[in-house]
Coordinates of C-alpha atoms (C1' of nucleotides) in Angstrom, one line a residue:
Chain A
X6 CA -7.1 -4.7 -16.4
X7 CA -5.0 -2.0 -15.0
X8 CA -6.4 0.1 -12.3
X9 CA -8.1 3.6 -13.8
X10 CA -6.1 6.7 -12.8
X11 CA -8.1 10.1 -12.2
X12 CA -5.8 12.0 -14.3
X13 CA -7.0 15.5 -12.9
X14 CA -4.5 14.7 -10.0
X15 CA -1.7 14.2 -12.4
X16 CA -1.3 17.9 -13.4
X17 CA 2.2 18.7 -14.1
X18 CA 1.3 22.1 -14.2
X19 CA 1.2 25.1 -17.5
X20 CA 2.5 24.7 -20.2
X21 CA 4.9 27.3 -22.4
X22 CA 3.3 27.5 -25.8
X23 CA 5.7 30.3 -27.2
X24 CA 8.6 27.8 -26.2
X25 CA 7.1 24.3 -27.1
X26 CA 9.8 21.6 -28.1
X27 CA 7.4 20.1 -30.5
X28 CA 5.9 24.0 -31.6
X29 CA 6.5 23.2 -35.3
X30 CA 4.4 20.0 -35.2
X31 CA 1.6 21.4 -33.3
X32 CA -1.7 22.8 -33.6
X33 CA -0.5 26.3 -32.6
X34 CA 2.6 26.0 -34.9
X35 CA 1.5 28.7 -36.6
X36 CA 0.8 31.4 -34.2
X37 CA 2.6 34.5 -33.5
X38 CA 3.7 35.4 -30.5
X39 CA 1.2 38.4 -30.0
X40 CA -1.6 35.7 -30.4
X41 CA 0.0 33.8 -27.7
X42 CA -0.9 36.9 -25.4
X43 CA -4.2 36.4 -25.9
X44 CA -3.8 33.3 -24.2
X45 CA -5.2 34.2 -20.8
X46 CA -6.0 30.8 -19.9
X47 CA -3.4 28.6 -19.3
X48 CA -2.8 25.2 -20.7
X49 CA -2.3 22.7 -18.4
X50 CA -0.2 19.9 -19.2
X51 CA -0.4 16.0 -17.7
X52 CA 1.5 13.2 -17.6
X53 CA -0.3 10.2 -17.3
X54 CA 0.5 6.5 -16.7
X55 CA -0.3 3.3 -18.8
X56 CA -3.4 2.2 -18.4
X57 CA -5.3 5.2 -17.5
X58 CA -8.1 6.6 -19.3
X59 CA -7.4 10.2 -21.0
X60 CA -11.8 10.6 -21.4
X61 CA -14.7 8.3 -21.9
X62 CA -16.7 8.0 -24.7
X63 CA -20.1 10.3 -24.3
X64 CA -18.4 12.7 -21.4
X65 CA -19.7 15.9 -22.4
X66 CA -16.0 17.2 -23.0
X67 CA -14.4 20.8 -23.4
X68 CA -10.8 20.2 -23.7
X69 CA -9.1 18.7 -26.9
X70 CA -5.7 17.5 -26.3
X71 CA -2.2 17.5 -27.9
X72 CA -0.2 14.4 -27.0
X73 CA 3.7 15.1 -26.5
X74 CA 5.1 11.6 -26.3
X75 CA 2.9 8.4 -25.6
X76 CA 0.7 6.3 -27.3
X77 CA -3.1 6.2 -26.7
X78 CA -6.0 3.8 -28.1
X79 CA -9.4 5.0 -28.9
X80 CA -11.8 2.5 -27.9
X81 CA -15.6 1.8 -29.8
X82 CA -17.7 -1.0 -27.9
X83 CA -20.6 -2.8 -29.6
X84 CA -23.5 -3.7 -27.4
X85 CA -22.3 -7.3 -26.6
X86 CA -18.9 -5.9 -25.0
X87 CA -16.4 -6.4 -27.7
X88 CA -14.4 -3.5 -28.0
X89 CA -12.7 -2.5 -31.3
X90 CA -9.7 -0.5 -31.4
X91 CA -10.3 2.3 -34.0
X92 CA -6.9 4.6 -34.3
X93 CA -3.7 5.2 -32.3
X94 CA -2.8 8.3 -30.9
X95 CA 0.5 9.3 -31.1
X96 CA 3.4 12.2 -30.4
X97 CA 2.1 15.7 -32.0
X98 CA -1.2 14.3 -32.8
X99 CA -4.7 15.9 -31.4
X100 CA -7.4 13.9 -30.4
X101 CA -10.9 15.2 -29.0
X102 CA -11.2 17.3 -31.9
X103 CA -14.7 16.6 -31.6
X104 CA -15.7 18.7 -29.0
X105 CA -15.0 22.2 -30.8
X106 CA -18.2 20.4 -32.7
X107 CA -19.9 20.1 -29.3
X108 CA -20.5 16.1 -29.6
X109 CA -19.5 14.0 -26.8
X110 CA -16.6 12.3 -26.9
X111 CA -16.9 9.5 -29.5
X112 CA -14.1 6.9 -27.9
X113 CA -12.5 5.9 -25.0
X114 CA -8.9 7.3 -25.1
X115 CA -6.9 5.1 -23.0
X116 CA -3.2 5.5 -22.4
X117 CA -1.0 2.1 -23.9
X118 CA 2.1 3.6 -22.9
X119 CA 3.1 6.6 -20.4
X120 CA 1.6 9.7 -22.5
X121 CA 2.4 13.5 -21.7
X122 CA -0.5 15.7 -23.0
X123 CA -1.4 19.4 -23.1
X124 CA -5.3 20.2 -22.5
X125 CA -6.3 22.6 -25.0
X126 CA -9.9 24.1 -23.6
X127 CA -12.6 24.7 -26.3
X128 CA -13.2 28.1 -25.7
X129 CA -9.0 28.8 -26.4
X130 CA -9.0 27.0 -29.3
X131 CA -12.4 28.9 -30.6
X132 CA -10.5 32.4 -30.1
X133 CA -7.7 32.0 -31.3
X134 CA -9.6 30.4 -34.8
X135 CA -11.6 33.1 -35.2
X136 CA -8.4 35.9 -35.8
X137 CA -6.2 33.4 -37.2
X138 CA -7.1 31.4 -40.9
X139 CA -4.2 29.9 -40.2
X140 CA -5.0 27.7 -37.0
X141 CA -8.7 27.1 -38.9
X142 CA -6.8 25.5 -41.5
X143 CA -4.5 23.2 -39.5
X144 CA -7.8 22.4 -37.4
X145 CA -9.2 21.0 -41.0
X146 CA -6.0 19.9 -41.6
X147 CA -6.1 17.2 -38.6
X148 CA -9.8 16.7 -39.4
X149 CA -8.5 15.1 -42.7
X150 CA -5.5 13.4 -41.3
X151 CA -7.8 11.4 -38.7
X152 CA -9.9 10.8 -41.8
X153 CA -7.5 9.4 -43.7
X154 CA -6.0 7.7 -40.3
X155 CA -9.5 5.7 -40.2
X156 CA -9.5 4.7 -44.0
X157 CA -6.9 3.3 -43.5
X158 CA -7.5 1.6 -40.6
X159 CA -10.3 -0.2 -42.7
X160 CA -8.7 -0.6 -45.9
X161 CA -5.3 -1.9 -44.5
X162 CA -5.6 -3.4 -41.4
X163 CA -9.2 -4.6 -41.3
X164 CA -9.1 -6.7 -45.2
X165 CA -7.4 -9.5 -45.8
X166 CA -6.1 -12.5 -43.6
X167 CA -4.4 -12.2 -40.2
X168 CA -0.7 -12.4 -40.9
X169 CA -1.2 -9.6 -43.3
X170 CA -3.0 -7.5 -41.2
X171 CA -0.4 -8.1 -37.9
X172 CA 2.2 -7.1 -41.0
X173 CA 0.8 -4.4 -41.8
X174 CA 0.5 -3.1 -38.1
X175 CA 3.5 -3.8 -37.5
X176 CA 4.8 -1.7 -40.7
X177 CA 2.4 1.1 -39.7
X178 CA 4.3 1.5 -36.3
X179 CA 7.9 2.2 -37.9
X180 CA 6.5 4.5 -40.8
X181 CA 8.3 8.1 -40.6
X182 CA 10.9 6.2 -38.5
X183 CA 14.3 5.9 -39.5
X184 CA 14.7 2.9 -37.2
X185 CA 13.4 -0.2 -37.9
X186 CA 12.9 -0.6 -34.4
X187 CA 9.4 -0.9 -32.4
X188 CA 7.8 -2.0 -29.3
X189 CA 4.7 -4.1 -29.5
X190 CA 1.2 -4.0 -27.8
X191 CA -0.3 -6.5 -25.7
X192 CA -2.0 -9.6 -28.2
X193 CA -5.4 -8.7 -27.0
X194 CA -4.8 -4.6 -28.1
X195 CA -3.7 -6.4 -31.3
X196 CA -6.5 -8.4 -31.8
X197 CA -8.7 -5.2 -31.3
X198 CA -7.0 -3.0 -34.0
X199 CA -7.3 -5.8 -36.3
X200 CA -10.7 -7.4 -35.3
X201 CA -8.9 -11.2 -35.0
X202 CA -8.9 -12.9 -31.9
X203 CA -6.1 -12.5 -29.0
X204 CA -5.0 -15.9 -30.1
X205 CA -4.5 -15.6 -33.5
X206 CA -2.8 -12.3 -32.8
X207 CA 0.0 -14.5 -30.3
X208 CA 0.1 -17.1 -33.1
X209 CA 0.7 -14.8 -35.5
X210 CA 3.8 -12.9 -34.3
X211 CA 5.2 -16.4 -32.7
X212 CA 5.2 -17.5 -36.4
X213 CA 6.9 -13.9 -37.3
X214 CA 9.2 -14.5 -34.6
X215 CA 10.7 -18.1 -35.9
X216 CA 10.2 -16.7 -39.7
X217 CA 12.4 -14.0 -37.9
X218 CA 10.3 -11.0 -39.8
X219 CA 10.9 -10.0 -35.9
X220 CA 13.7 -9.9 -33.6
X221 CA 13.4 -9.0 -30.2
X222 CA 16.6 -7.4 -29.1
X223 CA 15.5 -6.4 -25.7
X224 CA 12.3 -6.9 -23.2
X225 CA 9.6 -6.1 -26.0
X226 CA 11.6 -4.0 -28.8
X227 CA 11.8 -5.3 -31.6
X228 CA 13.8 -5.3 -34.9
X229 CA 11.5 -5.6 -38.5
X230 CA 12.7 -7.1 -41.4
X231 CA 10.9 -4.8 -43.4
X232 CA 11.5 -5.9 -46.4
X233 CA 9.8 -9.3 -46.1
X234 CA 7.1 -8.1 -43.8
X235 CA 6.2 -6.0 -47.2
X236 CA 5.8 -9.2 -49.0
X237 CA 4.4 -11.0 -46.1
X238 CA 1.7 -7.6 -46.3
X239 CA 1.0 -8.0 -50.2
X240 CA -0.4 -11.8 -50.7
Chain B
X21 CA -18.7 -4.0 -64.5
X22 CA -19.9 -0.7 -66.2
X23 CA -18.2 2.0 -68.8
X24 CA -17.3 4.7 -66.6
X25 CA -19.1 8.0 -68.0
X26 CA -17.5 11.1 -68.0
X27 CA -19.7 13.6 -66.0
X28 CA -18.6 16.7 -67.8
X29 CA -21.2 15.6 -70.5
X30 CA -24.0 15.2 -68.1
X31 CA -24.1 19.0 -66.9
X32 CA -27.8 19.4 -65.9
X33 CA -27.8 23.2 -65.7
X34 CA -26.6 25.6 -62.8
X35 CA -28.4 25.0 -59.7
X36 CA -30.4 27.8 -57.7
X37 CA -29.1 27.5 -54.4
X38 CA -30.5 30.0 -52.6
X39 CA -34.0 28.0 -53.6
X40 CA -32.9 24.6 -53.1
X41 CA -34.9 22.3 -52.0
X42 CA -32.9 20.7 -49.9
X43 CA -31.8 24.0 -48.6
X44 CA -31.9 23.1 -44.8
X45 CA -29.9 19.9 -44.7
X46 CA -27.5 21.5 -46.7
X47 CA -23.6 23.2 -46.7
X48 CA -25.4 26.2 -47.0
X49 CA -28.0 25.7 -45.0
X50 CA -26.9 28.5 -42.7
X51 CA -26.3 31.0 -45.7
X52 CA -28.2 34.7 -45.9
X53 CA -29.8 35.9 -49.2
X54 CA -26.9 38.3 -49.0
X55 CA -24.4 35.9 -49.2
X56 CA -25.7 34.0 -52.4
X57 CA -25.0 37.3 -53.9
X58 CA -21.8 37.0 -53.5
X59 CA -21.8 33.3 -55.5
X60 CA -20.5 35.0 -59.0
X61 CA -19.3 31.5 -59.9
X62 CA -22.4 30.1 -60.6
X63 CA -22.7 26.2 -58.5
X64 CA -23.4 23.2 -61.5
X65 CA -25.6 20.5 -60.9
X66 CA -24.6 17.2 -62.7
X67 CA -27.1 13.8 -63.2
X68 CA -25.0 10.8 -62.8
X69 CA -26.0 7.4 -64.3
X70 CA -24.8 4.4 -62.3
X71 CA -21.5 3.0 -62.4
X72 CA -20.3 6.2 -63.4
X73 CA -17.5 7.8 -61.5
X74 CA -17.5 11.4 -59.7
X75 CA -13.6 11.7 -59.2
X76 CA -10.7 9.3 -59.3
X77 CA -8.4 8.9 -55.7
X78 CA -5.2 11.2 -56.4
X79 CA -7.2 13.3 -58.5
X80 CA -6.1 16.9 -57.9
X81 CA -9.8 18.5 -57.8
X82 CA -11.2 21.9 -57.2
X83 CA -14.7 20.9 -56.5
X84 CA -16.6 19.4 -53.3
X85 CA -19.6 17.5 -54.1
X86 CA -23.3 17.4 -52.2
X87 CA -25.3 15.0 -53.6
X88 CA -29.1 15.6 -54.0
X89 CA -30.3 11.9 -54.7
X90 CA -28.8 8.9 -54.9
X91 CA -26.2 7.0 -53.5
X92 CA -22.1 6.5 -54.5
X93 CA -19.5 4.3 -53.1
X94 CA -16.3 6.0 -51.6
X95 CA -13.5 3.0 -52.5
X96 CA -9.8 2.4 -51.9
X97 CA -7.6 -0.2 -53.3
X98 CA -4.7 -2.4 -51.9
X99 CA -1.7 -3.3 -53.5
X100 CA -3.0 -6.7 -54.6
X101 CA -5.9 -5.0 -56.1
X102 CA -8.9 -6.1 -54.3
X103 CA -10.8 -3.3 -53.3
X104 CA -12.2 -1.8 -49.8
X105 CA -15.4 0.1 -49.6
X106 CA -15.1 2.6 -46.8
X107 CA -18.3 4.4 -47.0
X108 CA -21.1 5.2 -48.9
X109 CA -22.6 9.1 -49.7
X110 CA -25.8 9.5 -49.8
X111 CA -28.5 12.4 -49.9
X112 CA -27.3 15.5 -48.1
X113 CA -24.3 13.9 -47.8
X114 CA -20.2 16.1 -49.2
X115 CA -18.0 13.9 -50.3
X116 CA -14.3 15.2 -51.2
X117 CA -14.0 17.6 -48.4
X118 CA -10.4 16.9 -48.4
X119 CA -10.1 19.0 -51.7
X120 CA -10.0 22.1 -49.1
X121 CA -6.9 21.1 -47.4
X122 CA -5.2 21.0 -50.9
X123 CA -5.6 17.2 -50.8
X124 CA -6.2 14.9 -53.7
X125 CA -9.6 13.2 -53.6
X126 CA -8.9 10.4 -51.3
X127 CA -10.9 7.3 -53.0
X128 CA -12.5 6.3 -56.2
X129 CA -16.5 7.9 -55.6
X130 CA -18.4 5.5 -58.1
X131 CA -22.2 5.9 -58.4
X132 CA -24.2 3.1 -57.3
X133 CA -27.6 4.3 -58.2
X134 CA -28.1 7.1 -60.5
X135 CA -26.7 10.4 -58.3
X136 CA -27.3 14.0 -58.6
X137 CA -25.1 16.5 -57.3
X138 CA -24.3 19.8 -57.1
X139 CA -20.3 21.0 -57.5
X140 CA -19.0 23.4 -55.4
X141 CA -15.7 25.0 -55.9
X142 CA -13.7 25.2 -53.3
X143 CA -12.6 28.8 -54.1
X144 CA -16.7 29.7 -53.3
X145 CA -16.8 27.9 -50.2
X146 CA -13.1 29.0 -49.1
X147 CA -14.6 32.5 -49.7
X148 CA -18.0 32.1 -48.5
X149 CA -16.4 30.7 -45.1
X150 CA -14.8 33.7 -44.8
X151 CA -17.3 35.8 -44.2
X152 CA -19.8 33.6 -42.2
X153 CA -18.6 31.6 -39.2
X154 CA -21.8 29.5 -39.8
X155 CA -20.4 27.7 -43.2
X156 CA -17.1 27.0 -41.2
X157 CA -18.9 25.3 -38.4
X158 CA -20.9 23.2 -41.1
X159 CA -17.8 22.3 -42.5
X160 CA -16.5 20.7 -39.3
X161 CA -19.5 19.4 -38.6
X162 CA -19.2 17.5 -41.9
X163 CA -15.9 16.7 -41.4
X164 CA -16.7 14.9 -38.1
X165 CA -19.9 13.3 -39.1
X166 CA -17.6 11.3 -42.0
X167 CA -15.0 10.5 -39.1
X168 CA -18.0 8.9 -37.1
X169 CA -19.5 7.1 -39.9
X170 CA -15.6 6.3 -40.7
X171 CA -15.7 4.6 -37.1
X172 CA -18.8 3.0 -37.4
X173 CA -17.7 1.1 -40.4
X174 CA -14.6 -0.2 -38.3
X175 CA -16.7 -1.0 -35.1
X176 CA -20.0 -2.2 -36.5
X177 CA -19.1 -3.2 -40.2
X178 CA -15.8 -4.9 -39.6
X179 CA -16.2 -6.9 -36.6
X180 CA -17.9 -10.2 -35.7
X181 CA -19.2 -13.0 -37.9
X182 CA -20.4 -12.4 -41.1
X183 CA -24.4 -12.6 -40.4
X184 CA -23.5 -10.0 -37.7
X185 CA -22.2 -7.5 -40.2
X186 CA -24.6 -8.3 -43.0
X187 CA -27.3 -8.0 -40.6
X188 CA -25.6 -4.7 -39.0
X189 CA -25.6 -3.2 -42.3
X190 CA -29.0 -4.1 -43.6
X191 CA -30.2 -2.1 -40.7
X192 CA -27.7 1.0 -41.0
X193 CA -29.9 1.4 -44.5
X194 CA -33.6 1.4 -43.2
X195 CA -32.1 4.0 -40.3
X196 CA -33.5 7.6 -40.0
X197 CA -36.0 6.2 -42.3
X198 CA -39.8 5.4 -41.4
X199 CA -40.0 2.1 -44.3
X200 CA -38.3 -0.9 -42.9
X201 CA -37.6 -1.1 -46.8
X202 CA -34.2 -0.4 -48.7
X203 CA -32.6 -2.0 -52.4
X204 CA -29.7 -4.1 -51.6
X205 CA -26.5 -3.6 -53.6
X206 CA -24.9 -5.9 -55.6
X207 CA -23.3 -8.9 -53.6
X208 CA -19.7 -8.1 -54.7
X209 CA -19.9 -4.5 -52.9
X210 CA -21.6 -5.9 -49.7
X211 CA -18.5 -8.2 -49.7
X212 CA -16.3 -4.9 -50.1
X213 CA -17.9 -3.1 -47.5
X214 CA -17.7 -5.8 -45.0
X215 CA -14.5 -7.1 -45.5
X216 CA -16.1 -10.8 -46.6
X217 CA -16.0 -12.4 -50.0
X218 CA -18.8 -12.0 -52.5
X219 CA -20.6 -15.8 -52.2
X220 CA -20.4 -15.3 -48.5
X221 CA -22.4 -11.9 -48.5
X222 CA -24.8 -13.8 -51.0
X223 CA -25.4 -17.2 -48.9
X224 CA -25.8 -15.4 -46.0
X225 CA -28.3 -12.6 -47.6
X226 CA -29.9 -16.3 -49.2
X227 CA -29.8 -17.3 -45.8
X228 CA -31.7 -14.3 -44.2
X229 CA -34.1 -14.7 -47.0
X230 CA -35.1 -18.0 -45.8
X231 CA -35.1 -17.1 -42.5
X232 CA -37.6 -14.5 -43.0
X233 CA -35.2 -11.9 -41.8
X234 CA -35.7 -10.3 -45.4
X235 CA -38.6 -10.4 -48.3
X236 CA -38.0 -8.8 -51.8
X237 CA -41.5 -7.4 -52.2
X238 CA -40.7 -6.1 -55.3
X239 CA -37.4 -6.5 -57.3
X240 CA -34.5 -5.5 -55.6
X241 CA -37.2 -3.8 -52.7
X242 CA -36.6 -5.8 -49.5
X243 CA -38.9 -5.6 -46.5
X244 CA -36.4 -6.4 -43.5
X245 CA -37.5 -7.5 -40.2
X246 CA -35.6 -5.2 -38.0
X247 CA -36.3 -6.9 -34.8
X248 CA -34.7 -10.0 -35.5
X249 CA -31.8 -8.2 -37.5
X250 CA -31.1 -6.5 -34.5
X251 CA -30.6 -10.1 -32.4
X252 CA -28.6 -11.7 -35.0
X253 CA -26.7 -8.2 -35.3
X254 CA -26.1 -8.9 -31.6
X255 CA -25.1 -12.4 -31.5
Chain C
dC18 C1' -34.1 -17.0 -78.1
dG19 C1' -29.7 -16.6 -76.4
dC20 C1' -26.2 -13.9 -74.4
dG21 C1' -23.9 -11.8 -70.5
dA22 C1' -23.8 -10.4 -65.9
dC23 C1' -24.9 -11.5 -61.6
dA24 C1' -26.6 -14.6 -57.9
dT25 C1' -26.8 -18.9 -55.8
dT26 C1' -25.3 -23.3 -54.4
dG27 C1' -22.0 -27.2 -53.6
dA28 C1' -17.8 -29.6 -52.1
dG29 C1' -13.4 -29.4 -50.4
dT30 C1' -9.8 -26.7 -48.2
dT31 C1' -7.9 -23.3 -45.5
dT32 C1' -8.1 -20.2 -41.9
dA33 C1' -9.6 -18.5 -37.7
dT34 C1' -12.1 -19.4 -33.5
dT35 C1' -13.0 -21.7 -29.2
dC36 C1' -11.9 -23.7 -25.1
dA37 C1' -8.4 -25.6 -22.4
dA38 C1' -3.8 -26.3 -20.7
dA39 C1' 0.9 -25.1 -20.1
dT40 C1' 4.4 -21.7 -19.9
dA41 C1' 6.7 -17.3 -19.1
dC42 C1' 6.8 -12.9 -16.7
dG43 C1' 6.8 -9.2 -13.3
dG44 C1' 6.1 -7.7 -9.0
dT45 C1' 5.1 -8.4 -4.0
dG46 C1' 5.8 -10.0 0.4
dG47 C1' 8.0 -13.2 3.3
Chain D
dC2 C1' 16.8 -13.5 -2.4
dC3 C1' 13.4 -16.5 -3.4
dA4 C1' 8.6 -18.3 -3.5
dC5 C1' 4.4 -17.2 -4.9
dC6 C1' 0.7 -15.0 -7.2
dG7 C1' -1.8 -13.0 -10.9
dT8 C1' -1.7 -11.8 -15.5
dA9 C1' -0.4 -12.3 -20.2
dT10 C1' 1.4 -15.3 -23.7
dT11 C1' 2.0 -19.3 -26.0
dT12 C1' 0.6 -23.7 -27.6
dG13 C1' -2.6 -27.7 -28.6
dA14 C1' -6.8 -30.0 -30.4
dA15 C1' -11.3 -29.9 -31.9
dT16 C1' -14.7 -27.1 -34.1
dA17 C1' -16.7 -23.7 -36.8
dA18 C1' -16.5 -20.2 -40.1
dA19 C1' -15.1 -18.4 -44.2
dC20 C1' -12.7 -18.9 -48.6
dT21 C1' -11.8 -21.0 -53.2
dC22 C1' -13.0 -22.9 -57.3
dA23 C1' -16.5 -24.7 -60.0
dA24 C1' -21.1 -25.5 -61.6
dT25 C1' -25.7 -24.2 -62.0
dG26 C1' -29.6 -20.9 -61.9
dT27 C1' -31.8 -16.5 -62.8
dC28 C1' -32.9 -12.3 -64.9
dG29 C1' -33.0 -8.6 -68.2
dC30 C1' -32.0 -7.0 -72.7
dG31 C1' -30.8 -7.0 -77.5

DNA sequence: CGCGACATTGAGTTTATTCAAATACGGTGG
DNA sequence: CCACCGTATTTGAATAAACTCAATGTCGCG
């Protein structure tokens, strides 16, 4: 267990909407820049290090959050402990959405690998809906995606027996990736998004590994053979 | 399995909205009288037999669905075939939100016992929404309450021993109810909602049976001891 | 009554889990 | 630079759980 970092002291400092590298992919895409005006409250923008936890589930948040590069979990736990990973967060996704809805937040989000994110506060996001159809939209827009994200979670990697789900992880990670290429999560994170043991998880990609459906060409990157993992996916 | 029935033939009538009786757990719940003026396109009302089908996944509709009574299962498929419940619609419940972002109907929504719902156009509530901040804030807060449930399903339907999740689901159906009593569905959909196979859902169910966890006091009416679910929900 | 659909049960097999041990790895401090 | 520590991974062996395939039982309906 890595050591929690408050991440308040990681500011970075405001972000520059109007000039955002990743402004076509982003909640705000849409915008003009008139409406960025408007913006009298700045966004803030943090970097934060493996390990540390973005919110916890039932803080009473007011700040949604656009990740730039990084990869977070969202964590459920069931009254005995167990905790069950439920999506992934990834670059130019939103998570915390639920707090324009006023619940608490529903997971912990917890960093997997270094993340920068840009706090978007309620009340900003609010505004800015209320002129502009188009940022309503894209907010329904990423309702649906996360919907979608969690069917799919059930349907693909929670059915069937291990080495199909760890295949259709591991297929999942390298989707709208040219490269072929990925970098794996600790087996116990596995065994959490798939709800299989850490074990079985290391078993399971030790047997990839000498089928060689996975090379590792450096420390933890590693090459798919795609085309079998498919097969190895389907029966 | 059953003949699918087209629901175009089972138009009941056009609904009065603005008397509904379920009126305050509703879409509209937030709706003026002046607003239901503005409802030219009048809002049909369908009965639905069971085993019938509301839409078909990749079905390019026009029409969300609340349902007045009943209950349908939302269901995906893998590539092998076998099929994934990922949540059921009940009473008060939308299903196929996603028609609003432009997106196909996301699963097949079969009914499981005989539904009624009421269709509503996504060109009314695009307009309606418009005008009344209200209906877009209901909207989200559907969106997010079928995200949660979407998460529940993952953390408390798809993880631990089978008894766990057959005994984690009985009690999902007897909550916000006063009777400890709910019907059961048919062994091969408990298997597809819980990720188990069909004779396991039915020798544990036999198995609850006999432990007294669960008496059939009439057919297909099961009386469930809660406390005791809960423990072997736990354990 | 008999048919068909569904539910239950049984036996044998496979798969995953548990618990324990051994191995690899990264980072720290001597 | 190396020894050492803690942590994560891999592997093993025994056990338990779930799956498969087949047979039997049950219920409702024509």
């Amino acid at each position: 267990m890595v050591k929690n970092v408050s991440f308040k002291e990681a500011r970075d400092g405001e972000a520059d909407c109007l000039n955002c590298s990743l402004r076509e992919s982003v909640l705000f895409a849409e915008l003009k820049e008139e409406d960025f005006e408007q913006l009298h409250d700045p966004i803030d923008q943090y970097t934060l290090p493996a390990g540390s936890t973005l919110y916890h589930a039932g803080d009473k948040g007011d700040r949604m959050y656009t990740v730039r590069s990084g990869t977070l979990k969202l964590v459920q736990y069931l009254p005995d402990g167990s905790q069950r990973i439920v999506r992934l967060i990834r670059s130019t996704d939103i998570t915390g959405l639920e707090c324009i809805v006023g619940e608490t937040y529903q997971h912990d989000a917890i960093v997997l690998q270094e993340t920068e994110v840009c706090a978007l506060p309620v009340r900003v996001v609010e505004e800015l809906s209320k002129e502009n159809p188009a940022l309503y939209r894209e907010l329904l827009n990423r309702w649906q995606r996360a919907l979608n994200e969690a069917d799919a979670w059930l349907t693909e990697l929670s059915t069937g027996s291990a080495k199909q789900r760890v295949a259709r992880l591991l297929l999942r990670l390298v989707r709208n990736t040219q490269e072929s290429q990925c970098n794996l999560f600790a087996r116990e994170d596995m065994g959490a998004m798939l709800g299989i043991t850490t074990e079985t998880a290391s078993r399971t990609i030790a047997e990839f590994k000498r089928q060689s459906l996975l090379v590792e060409t450096s420390p933890n990157q590693f090459l798919l053979d795609i085309p079998n993992l498919h097969r190895t996916a389907e029966d």
